mmCIF file with all atom_site columns, C-alpha atoms and ligand atoms in Angstrom:
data_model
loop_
_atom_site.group_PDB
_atom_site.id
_atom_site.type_symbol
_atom_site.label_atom_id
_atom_site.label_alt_id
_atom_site.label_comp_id
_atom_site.label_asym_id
_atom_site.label_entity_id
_atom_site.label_seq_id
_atom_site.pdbx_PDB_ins_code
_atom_site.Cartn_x
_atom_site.Cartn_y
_atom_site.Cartn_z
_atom_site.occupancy
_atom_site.B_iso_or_equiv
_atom_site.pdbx_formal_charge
_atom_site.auth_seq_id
_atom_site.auth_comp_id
_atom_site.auth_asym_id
_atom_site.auth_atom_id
_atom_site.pdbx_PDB_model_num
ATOM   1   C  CA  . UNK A 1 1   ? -65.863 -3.422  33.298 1.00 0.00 ? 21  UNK A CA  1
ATOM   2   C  CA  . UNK A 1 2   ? -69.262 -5.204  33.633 1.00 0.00 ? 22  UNK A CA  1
ATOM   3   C  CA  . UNK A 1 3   ? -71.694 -4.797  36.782 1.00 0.00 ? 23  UNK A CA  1
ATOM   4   C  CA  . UNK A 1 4   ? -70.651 -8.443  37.380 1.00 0.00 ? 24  UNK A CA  1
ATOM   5   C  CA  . UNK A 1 5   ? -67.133 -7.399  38.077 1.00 0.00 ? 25  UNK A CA  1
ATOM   6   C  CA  . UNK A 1 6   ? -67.781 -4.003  39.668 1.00 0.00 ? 26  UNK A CA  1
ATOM   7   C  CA  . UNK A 1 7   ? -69.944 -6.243  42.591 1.00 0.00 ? 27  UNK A CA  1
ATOM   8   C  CA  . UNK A 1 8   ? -67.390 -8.785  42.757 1.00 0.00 ? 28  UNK A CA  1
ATOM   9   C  CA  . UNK A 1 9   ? -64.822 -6.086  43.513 1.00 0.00 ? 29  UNK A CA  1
ATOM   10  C  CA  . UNK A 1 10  ? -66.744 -4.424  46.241 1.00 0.00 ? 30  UNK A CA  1
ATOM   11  C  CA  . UNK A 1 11  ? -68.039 -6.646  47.963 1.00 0.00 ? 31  UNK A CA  1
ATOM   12  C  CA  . UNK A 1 12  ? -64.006 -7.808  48.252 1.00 0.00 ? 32  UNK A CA  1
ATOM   13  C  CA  . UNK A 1 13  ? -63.373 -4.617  49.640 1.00 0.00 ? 33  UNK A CA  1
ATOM   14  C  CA  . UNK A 1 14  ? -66.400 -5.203  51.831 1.00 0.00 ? 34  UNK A CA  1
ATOM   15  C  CA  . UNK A 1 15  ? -65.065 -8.185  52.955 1.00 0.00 ? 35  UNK A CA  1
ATOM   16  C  CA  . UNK A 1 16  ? -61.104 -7.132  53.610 1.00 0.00 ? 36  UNK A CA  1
ATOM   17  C  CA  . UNK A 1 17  ? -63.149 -3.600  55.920 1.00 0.00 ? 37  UNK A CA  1
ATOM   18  C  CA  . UNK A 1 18  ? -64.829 -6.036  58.120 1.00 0.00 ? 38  UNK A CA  1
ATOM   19  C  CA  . UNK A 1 19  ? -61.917 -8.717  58.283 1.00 0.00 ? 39  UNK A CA  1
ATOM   20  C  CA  . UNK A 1 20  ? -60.152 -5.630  59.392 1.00 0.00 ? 40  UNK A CA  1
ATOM   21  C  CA  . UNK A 1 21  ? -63.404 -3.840  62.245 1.00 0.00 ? 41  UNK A CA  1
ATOM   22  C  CA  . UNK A 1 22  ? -62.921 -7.189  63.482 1.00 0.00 ? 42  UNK A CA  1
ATOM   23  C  CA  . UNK A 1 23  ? -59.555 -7.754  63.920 1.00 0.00 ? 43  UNK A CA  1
ATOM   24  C  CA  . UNK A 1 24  ? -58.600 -5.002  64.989 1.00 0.00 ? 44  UNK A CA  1
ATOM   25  C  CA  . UNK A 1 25  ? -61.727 -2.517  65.588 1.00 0.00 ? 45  UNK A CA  1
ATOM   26  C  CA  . UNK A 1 26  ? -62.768 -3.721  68.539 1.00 0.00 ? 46  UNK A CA  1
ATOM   27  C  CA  . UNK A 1 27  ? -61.626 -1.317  71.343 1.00 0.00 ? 47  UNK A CA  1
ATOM   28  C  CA  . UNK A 1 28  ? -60.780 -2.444  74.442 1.00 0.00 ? 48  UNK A CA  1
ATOM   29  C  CA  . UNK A 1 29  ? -63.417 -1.300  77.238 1.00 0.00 ? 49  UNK A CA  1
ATOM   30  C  CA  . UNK A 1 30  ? -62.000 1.459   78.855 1.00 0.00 ? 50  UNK A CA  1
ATOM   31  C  CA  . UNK A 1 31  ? -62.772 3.817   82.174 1.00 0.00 ? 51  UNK A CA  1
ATOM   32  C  CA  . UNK A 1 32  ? -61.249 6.364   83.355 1.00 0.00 ? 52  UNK A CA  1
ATOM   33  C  CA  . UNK A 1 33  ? -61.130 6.764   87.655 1.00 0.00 ? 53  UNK A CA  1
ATOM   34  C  CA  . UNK A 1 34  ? -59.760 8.302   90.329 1.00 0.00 ? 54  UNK A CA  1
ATOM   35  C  CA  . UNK A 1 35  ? -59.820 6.505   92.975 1.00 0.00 ? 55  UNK A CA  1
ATOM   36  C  CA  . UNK A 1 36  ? -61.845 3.452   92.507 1.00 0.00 ? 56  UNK A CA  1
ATOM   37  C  CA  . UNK A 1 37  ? -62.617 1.256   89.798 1.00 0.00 ? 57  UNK A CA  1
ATOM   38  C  CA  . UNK A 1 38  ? -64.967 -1.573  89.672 1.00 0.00 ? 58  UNK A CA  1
ATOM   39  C  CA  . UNK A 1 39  ? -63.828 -4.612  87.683 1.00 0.00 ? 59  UNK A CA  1
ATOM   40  C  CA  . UNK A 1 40  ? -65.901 -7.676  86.749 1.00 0.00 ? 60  UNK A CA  1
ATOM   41  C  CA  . UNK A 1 41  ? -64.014 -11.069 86.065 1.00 0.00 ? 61  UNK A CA  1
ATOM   42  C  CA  . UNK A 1 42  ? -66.072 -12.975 84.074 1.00 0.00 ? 62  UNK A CA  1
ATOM   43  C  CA  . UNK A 1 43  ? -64.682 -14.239 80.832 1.00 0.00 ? 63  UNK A CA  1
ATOM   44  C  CA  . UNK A 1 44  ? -61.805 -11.583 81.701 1.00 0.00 ? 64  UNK A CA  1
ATOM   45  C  CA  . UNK A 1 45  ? -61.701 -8.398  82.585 1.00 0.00 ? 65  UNK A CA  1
ATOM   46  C  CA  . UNK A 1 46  ? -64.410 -5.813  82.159 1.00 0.00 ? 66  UNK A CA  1
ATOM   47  C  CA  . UNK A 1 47  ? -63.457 -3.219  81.943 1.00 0.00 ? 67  UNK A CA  1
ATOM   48  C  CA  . UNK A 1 48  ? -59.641 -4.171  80.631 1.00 0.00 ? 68  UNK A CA  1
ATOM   49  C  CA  . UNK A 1 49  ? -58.248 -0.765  80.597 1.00 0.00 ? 69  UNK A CA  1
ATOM   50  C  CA  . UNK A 1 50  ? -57.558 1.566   83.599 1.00 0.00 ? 70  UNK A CA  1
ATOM   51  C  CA  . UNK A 1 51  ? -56.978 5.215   83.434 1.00 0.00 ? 71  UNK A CA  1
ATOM   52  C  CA  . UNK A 1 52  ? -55.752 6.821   86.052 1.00 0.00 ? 72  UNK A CA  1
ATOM   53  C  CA  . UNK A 1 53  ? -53.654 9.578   87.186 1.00 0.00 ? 73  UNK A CA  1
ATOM   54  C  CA  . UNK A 1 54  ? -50.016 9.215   88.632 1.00 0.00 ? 74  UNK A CA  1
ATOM   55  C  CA  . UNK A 1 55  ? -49.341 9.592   92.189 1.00 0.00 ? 75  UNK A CA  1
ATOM   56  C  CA  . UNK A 1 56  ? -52.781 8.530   93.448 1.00 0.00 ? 76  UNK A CA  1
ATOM   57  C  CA  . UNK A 1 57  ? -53.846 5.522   95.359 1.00 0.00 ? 77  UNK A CA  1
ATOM   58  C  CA  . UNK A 1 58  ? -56.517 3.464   93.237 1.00 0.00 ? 78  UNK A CA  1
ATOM   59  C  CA  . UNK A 1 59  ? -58.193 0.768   94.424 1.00 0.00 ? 79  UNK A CA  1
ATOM   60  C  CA  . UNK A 1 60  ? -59.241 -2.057  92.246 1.00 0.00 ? 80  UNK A CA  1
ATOM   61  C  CA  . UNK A 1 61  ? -62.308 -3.625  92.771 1.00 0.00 ? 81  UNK A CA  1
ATOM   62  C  CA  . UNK A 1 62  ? -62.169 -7.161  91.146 1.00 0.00 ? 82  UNK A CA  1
ATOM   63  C  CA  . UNK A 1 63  ? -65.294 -8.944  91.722 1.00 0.00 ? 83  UNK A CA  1
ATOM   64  C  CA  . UNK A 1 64  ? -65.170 -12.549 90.586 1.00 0.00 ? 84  UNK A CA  1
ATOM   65  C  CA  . UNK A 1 65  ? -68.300 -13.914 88.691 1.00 0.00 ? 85  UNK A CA  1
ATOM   66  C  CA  . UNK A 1 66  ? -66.443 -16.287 87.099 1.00 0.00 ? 86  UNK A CA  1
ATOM   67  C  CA  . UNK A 1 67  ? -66.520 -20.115 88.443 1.00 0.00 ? 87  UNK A CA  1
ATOM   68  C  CA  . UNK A 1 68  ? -63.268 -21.307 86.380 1.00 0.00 ? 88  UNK A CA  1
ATOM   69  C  CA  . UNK A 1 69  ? -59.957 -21.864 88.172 1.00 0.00 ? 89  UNK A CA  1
ATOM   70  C  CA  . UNK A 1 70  ? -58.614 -19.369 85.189 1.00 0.00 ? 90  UNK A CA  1
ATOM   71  C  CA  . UNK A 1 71  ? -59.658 -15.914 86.801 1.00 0.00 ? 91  UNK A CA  1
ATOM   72  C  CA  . UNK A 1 72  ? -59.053 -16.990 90.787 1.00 0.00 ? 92  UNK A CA  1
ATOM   73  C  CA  . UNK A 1 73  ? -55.738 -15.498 90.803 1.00 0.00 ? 93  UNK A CA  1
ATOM   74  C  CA  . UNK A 1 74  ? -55.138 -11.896 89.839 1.00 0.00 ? 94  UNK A CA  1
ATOM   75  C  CA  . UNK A 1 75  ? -51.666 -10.931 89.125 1.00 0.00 ? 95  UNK A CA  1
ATOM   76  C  CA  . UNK A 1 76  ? -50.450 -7.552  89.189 1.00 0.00 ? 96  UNK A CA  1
ATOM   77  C  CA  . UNK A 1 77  ? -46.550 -7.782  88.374 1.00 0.00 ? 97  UNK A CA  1
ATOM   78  C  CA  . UNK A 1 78  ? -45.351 -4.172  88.421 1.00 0.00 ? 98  UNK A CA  1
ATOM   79  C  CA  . UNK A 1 79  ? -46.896 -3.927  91.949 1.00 0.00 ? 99  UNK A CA  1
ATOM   80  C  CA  . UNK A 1 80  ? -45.425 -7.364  93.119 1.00 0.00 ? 100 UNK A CA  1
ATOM   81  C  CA  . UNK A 1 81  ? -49.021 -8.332  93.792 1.00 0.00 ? 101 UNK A CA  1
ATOM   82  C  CA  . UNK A 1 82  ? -50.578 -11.897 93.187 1.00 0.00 ? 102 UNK A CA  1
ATOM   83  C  CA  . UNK A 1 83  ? -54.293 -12.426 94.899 1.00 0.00 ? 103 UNK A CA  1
ATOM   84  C  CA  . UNK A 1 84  ? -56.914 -14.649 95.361 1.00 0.00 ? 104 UNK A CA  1
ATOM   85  C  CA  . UNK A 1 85  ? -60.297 -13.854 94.575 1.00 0.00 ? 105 UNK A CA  1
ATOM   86  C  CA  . UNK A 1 86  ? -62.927 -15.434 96.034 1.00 0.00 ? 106 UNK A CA  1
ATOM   87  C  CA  . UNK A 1 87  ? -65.867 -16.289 94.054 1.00 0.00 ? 107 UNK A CA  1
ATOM   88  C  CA  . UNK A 1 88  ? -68.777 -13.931 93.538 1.00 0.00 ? 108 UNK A CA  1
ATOM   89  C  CA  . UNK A 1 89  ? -67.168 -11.311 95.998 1.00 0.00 ? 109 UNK A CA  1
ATOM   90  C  CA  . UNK A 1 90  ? -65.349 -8.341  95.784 1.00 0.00 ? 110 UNK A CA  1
ATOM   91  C  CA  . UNK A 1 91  ? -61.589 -8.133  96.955 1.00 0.00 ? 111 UNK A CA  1
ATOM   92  C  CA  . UNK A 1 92  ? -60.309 -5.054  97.245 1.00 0.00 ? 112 UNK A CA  1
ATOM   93  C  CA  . UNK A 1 93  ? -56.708 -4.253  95.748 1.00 0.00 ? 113 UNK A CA  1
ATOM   94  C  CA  . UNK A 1 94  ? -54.776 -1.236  96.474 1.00 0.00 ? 114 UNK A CA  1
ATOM   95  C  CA  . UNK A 1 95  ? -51.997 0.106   94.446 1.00 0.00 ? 115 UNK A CA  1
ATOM   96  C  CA  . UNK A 1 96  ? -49.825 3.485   94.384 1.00 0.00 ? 116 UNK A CA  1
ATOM   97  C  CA  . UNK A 1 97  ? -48.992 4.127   90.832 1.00 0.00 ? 117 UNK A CA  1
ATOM   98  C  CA  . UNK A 1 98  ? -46.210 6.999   91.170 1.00 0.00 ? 118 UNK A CA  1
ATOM   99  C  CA  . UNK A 1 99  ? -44.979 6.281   87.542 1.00 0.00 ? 119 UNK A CA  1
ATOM   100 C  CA  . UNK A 1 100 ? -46.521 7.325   84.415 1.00 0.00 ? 120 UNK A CA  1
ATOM   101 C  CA  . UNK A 1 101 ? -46.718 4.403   82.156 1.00 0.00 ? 121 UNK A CA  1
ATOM   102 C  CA  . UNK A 1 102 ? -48.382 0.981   81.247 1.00 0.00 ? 122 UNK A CA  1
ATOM   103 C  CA  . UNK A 1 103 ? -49.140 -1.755  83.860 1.00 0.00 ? 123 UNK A CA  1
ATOM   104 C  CA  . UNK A 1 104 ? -50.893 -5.103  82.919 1.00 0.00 ? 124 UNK A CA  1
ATOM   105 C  CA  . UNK A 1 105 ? -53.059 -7.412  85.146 1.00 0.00 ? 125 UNK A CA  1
ATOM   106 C  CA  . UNK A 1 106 ? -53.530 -10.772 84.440 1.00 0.00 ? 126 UNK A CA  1
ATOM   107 C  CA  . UNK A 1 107 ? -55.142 -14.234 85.718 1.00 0.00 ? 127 UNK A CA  1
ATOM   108 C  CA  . UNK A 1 108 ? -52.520 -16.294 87.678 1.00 0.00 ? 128 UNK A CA  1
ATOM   109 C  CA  . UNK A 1 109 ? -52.005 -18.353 83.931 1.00 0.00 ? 129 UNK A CA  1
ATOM   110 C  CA  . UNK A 1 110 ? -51.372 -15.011 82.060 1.00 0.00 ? 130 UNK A CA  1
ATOM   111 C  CA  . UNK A 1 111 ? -54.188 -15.637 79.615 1.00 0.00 ? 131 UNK A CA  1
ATOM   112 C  CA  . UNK A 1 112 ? -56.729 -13.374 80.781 1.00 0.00 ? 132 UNK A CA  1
ATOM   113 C  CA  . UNK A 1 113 ? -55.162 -9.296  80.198 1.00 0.00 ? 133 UNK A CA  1
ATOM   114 C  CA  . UNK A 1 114 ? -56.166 -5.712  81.213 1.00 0.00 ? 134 UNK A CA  1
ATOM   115 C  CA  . UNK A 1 115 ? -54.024 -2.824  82.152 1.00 0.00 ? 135 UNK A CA  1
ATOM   116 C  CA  . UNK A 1 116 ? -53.572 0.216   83.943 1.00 0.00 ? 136 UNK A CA  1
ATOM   117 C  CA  . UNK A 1 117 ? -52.243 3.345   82.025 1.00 0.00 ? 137 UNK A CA  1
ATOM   118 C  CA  . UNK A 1 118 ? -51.104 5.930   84.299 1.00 0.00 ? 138 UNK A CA  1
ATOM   119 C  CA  . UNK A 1 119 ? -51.160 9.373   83.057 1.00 0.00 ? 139 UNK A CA  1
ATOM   120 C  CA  . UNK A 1 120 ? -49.894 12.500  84.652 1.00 0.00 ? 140 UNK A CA  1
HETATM 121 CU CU1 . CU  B 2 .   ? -55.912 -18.107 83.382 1.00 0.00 ? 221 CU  B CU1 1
#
């Protein structure tokens, strides 16, 4: 095998490692709370994931920096909540998650993800 080849061959492998960091490498931004938890919408959610402990209220602070009709709804399904969020303010949203498990959040178009994982 010549250097040529040797090269050729890593950087390959080079290639297929970052096709793969950036696929999937990128972890989702993630917090932990217990009762509160700050959320920015801009672009989506920041942070998308929500730990939290079962059998606690949480309230999710969703302020909305974002100016597109996308992010003015939030939609919580498992919590039969759907809200409006006014522009470059905070609102406030309250849930009792008394269930261990997964919940998602989205924009009122379902494009836009994060979610809740309730732990006991
Ligand atoms: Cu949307």
């Amino acid at each position: 095998m010549t250097i040529d080849k040797v090269l050729v061959g890593l950087g390959g492998i080079g290639a297929i490692l970052f096709v793969a960091w950036f696929f999937f490498g990128k972890k989702a931004q993630e917090v932990a709370v217990e009762q509160q938890a700050q959320i920015v919408v801009d672009g989506g959610y920041s942070p998308e994931v929500i730990r939290v402990k079962r059998g606690q209220a949480i309230t999710l602070n969703f302020l909305r920096k974002d100016p597109g009709d996308c992010l003015e709804e939030v939609v919580l399904p498992d919590f039969g909540i759907r809200k409006h969020l006014a522009l470059n303010q905070t609102t406030p949203i309250e849930i009792h998650p008394d269930k261990v498990g997964e919940y998602t959040f989205s924009c009122g178009m379902n494009m836009f993800h994060g979610k809740i994982l309730v732990s006991e």
